CSV table of C-alpha atoms in Angstrom, one decimal:
chain,number,residue,atom,x,y,z
A,1,MET,CA,322.8,102.9,91.5
A,2,ASN,CA,324.0,104.9,94.5
A,3,VAL,CA,324.5,103.7,98.0
A,4,HIS,CA,321.3,105.2,99.4
A,5,HIS,CA,319.2,103.4,96.8
A,6,LYS,CA,320.8,100.1,97.5
A,7,ALA,CA,320.2,100.5,101.3
A,8,SER,CA,316.5,101.4,100.8
A,9,SER,CA,316.0,98.3,98.6
A,10,VAL,CA,316.7,95.9,101.6
A,11,SER,CA,313.5,94.6,103.0
A,12,SER,CA,312.5,95.1,106.6
A,13,THR,CA,312.5,91.3,107.2
A,14,THR,CA,316.2,91.2,106.1
A,15,THR,CA,317.0,94.1,108.3
A,16,VAL,CA,315.4,92.5,111.4
A,17,THR,CA,317.0,89.2,110.7
A,18,LEU,CA,320.4,90.9,110.3
A,19,THR,CA,319.9,92.8,113.5
A,20,MET,CA,319.0,89.7,115.4
A,21,ALA,CA,322.0,87.8,114.0
A,22,LEU,CA,324.4,90.6,115.0
A,23,GLY,CA,322.8,90.6,118.5
A,24,LEU,CA,323.4,86.9,118.8
A,25,VAL,CA,327.0,87.2,117.7
A,26,GLY,CA,327.5,89.9,120.3
A,27,LEU,CA,326.0,87.7,123.0
A,28,ILE,CA,328.2,84.8,121.9
A,29,CYS,CA,331.3,87.0,121.9
A,30,VAL,CA,330.5,88.3,125.4
A,31,ALA,CA,329.9,84.8,126.6
A,32,MET,CA,333.2,83.6,125.3
A,33,MET,CA,335.2,86.4,126.9
A,34,PRO,CA,337.2,85.4,129.9
A,35,ILE,CA,335.7,86.4,133.2
A,36,SER,CA,337.6,89.1,135.0
A,37,ALA,CA,337.0,91.6,137.8
A,38,ASN,CA,336.5,94.4,135.2
A,39,ALA,CA,334.3,92.5,132.8
A,40,ALA,CA,330.8,93.9,132.4
A,41,PRO,CA,328.0,91.5,133.0
A,42,CYS,CA,325.5,90.4,130.3
A,43,PHE,CA,321.9,91.6,130.5
A,44,ASP,CA,318.8,90.1,129.0
A,45,SER,CA,317.1,93.5,128.5
A,46,PRO,CA,318.2,97.2,128.1
A,47,GLN,CA,316.3,98.1,131.3
A,48,ARG,CA,318.4,95.7,133.4
A,49,ALA,CA,321.6,97.2,131.8
A,50,TYR,CA,320.3,100.7,132.6
A,51,ASP,CA,319.5,99.7,136.2
A,52,TYR,CA,322.9,98.2,136.6
A,53,LEU,CA,324.6,101.4,135.3
A,54,LEU,CA,322.5,103.6,137.6
A,55,ALA,CA,323.4,101.4,140.6
A,56,LYS,CA,327.1,101.5,139.7
A,57,GLU,CA,327.0,105.3,139.4
A,58,ALA,CA,325.1,105.7,142.7
A,59,SER,CA,327.8,103.5,144.4
A,60,ALA,CA,330.6,105.6,143.0
A,61,ILE,CA,328.9,108.8,144.2
A,62,GLN,CA,328.4,107.3,147.6
A,63,ALA,CA,332.0,106.3,147.8
A,64,ARG,CA,333.2,109.7,146.7
A,65,GLU,CA,330.9,111.4,149.3
A,66,GLN,CA,332.2,109.2,152.1
A,67,LYS,CA,335.9,109.7,151.4
A,68,ILE,CA,337.9,111.6,154.0
A,69,ILE,CA,339.7,114.5,152.4
A,70,ASN,CA,343.0,115.9,153.7
A,71,ILE,CA,342.7,119.6,153.0
A,72,ASN,CA,346.5,119.9,153.1
A,73,ARG,CA,347.0,117.4,150.3
A,74,ALA,CA,343.8,117.3,148.3
A,75,SER,CA,343.7,118.3,144.7
A,76,GLU,CA,341.2,120.7,143.2
A,77,GLY,CA,339.2,117.7,141.9
A,78,GLU,CA,339.0,116.1,145.3
A,79,LEU,CA,338.0,119.4,147.0
A,80,VAL,CA,335.2,119.9,144.5
A,81,SER,CA,333.5,116.8,145.8
A,82,LEU,CA,332.8,118.6,149.1
A,83,ASN,CA,329.4,120.2,149.7
A,84,GLY,CA,329.3,123.8,148.7
A,85,ILE,CA,332.8,123.8,147.2
A,86,GLY,CA,333.0,124.5,143.5
A,87,SER,CA,336.0,124.9,141.2
A,88,SER,CA,336.8,128.5,142.2
A,89,LYS,CA,336.6,127.8,146.0
A,90,ALA,CA,338.7,124.7,145.5
A,91,GLN,CA,341.3,126.7,143.7
A,92,ALA,CA,341.2,129.3,146.5
A,93,ILE,CA,341.9,126.5,149.0
A,94,VAL,CA,344.9,125.3,147.0
A,95,LEU,CA,346.2,128.8,146.6
A,96,TYR,CA,345.8,129.7,150.3
A,97,ARG,CA,347.6,126.5,151.2
A,98,GLU,CA,350.5,127.4,148.8
A,99,MET,CA,350.7,130.9,150.2
A,100,PHE,CA,350.3,130.3,153.9
A,101,GLY,CA,351.3,126.6,154.4
A,102,ASP,CA,349.3,123.7,155.7
A,103,PHE,CA,346.1,124.1,157.7
A,104,LYS,CA,346.6,123.3,161.4
A,105,THR,CA,342.9,122.6,162.0
A,106,VAL,CA,339.8,122.0,159.9
A,107,ASP,CA,338.3,125.3,161.3
A,108,GLU,CA,341.2,127.3,159.6
A,109,LEU,CA,339.5,126.6,156.3
A,110,THR,CA,337.2,129.5,157.1
A,111,LYS,CA,340.2,131.8,156.5
A,112,VAL,CA,339.9,131.1,152.8
A,113,LYS,CA,337.7,133.8,151.1
A,114,GLY,CA,334.2,132.5,150.3
A,115,ILE,CA,334.3,129.6,152.8
A,116,GLY,CA,332.3,130.1,156.0
A,117,THR,CA,331.5,128.1,159.1
A,118,LYS,CA,328.4,126.6,157.5
A,119,THR,CA,330.4,125.1,154.7
A,120,VAL,CA,332.9,123.7,157.2
A,121,GLU,CA,330.2,122.2,159.4
A,122,LYS,CA,328.4,120.6,156.4
A,123,ASN,CA,331.7,118.8,155.5
A,124,ARG,CA,333.3,118.4,158.9
A,125,GLU,CA,333.1,114.6,159.1
A,126,ARG,CA,334.8,114.3,155.7
A,127,LEU,CA,337.6,116.8,156.4
A,128,SER,CA,341.1,116.1,157.8
A,129,VAL,CA,344.4,118.0,158.2
A,130,GLN,CA,346.5,114.9,158.5
A,131,ASP,CA,346.9,111.6,156.7
């Protein structure tokens, strides 16, 4: 008898019972874990878990969008978080900075090819040239 035949001979009642037992073991294991700042909460339904993850992601996005970025120190990854700045423009900013030195003002960002005054204005409150 091969593995596939054995698996198909298990009744649906046994499968449901096994699934429920594993679920209870998982809940018990989570309940016995020490509580820490990084521990994920338990949820009584998949919908609540999904809602929690959506809220957590929205919070991370909001924090990223509110972060002040020093254009003289920012990495490509940080620059990409700005509105209208993709990977190629972020690389252009870093390259410009390496070739010509630090920006003296936020408006000097328009000297980078592909970055205009509209892009600077959309991001002005998040941009800085000093720490």
